[in-house]
JSON list of C-alpha atoms in Angstrom, two decimals:
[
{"chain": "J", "resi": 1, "resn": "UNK", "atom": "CA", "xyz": [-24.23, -15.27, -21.46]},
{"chain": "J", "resi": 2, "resn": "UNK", "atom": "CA", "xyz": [-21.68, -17.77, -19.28]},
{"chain": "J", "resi": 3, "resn": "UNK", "atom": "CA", "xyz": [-18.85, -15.36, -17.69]},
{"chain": "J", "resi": 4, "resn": "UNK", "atom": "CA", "xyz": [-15.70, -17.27, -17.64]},
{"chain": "J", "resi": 5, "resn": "UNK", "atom": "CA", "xyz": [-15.16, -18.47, -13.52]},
{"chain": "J", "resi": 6, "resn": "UNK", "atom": "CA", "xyz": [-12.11, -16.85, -12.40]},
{"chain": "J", "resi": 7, "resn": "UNK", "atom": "CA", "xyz": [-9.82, -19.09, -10.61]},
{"chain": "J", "resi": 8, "resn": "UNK", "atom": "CA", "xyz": [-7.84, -17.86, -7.43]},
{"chain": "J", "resi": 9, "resn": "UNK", "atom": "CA", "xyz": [-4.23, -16.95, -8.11]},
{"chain": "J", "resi": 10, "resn": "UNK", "atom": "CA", "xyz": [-2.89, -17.99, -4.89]},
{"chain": "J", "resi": 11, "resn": "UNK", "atom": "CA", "xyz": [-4.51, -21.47, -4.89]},
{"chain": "J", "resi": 12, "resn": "UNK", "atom": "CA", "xyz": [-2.97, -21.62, -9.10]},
{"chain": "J", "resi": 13, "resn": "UNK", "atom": "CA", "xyz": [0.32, -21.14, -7.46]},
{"chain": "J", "resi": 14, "resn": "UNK", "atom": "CA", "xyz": [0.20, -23.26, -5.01]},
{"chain": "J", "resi": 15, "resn": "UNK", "atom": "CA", "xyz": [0.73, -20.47, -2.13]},
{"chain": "J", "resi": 16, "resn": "UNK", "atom": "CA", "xyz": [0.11, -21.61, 1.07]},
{"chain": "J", "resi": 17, "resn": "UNK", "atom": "CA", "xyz": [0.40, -18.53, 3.37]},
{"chain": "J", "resi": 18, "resn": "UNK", "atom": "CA", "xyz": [0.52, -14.53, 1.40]},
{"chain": "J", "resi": 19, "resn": "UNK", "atom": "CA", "xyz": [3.02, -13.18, 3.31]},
{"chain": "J", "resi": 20, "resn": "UNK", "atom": "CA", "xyz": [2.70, -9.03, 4.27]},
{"chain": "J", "resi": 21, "resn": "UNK", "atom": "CA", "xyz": [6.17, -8.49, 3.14]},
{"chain": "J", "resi": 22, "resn": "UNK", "atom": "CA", "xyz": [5.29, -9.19, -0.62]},
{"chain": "J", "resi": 23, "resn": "UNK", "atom": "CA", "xyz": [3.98, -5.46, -1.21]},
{"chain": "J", "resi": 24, "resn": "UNK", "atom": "CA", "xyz": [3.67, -5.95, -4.84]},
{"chain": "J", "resi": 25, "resn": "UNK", "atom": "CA", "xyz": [1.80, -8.99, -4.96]},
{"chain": "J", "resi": 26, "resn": "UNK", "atom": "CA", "xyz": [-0.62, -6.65, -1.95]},
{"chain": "J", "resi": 27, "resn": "UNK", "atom": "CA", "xyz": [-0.97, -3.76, -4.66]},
{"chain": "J", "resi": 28, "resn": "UNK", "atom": "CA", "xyz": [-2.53, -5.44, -6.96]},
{"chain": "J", "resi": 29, "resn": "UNK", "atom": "CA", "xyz": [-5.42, -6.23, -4.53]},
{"chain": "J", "resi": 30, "resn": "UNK", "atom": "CA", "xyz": [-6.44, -2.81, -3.47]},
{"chain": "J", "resi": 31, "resn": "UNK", "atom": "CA", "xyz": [-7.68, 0.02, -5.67]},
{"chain": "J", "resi": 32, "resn": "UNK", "atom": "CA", "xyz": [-6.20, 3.51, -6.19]},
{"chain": "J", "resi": 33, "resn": "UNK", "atom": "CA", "xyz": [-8.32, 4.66, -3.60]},
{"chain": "J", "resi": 34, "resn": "UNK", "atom": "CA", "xyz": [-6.68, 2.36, -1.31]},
{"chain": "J", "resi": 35, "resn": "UNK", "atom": "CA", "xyz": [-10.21, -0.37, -0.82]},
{"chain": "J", "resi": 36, "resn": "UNK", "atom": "CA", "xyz": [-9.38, -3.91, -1.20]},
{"chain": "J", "resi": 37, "resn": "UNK", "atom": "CA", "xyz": [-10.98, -5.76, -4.04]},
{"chain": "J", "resi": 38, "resn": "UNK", "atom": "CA", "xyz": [-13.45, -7.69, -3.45]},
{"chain": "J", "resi": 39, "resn": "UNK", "atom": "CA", "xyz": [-13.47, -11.96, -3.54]},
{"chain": "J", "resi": 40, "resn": "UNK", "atom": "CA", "xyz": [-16.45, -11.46, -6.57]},
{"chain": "J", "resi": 41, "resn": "UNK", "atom": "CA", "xyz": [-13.95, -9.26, -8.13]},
{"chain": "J", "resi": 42, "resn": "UNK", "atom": "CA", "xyz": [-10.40, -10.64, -8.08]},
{"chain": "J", "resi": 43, "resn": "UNK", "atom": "CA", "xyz": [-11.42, -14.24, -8.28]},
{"chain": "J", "resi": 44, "resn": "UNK", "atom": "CA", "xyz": [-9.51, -15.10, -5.08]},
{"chain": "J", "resi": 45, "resn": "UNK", "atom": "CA", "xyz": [-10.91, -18.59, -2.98]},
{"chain": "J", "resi": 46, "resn": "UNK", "atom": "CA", "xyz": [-12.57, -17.62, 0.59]},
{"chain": "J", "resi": 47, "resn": "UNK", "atom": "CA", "xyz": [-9.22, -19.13, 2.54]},
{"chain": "J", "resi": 48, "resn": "UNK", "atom": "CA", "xyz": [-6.64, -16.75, 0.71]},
{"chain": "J", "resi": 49, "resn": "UNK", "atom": "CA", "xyz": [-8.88, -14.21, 0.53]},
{"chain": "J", "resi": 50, "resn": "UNK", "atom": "CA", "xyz": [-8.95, -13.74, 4.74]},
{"chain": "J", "resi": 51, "resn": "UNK", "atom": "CA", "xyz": [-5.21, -14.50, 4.14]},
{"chain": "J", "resi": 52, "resn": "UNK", "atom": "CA", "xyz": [-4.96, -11.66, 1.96]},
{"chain": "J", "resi": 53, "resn": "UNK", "atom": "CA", "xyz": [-7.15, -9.01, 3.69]},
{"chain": "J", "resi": 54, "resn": "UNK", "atom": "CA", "xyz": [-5.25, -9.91, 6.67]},
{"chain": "J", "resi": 55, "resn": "UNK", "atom": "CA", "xyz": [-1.70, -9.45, 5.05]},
{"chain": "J", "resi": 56, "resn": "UNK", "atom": "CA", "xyz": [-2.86, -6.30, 3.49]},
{"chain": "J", "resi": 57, "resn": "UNK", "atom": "CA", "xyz": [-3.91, -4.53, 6.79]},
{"chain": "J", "resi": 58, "resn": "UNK", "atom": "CA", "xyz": [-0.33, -5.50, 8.75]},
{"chain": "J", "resi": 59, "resn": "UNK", "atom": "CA", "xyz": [1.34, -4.42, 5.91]},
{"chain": "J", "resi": 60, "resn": "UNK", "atom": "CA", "xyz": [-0.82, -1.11, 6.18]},
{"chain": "J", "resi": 61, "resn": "UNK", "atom": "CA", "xyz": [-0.20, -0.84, 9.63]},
{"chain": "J", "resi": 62, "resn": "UNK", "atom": "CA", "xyz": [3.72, -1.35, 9.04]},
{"chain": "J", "resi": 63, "resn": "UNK", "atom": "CA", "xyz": [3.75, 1.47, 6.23]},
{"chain": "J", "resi": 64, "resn": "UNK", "atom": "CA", "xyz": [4.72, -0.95, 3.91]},
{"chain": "J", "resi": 65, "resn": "UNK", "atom": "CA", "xyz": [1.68, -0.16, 1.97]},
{"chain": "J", "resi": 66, "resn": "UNK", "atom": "CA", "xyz": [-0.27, 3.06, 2.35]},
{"chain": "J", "resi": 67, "resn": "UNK", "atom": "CA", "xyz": [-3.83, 3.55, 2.95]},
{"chain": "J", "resi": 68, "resn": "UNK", "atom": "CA", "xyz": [-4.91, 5.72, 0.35]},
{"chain": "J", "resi": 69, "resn": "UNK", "atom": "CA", "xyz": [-2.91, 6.35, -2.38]},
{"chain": "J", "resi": 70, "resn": "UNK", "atom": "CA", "xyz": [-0.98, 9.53, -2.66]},
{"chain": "J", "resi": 71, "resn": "UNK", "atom": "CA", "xyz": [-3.22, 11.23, -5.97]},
{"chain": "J", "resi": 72, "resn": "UNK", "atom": "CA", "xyz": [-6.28, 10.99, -3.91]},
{"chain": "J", "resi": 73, "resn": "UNK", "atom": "CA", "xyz": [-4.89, 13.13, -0.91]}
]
């Protein structure tokens, strides 16, 4: 059985740079244990996903985003 390719958001929307301040478009990439989903996973091209893992760790490192969520602790 096919599975349906997944085609990267960011490159749908014609996003050039994923910016750190976005922390709700960030969410959505990480689990509730705070991991970042994986390319295979979220469907995300191999240029936005760098982009992304990058934006999601200075955004960490700002607390704009937290680690681990706060059920977990």
């Amino acid at each position: 059985m096919m599975k349906k390719k997944r085609i990267c958001r960011f490159c749908e929307e014609k996003i050039k740079y994923i910016d750190f301040k976005e922390d709700k478009r960030l969410v959505r990439f990480t689990t509730e244990q705070g991991k970042i989903i994986p390319r295979r996973t979220s469907g995300t091209c191999a240029k936005h996903q760098r982009q992304l893992v990058k934006a999601i760790k200075r955004a960490r490192h700002l607390a704009l985003i937290p680690y681990i969520s706060e059920m977990t602790r």
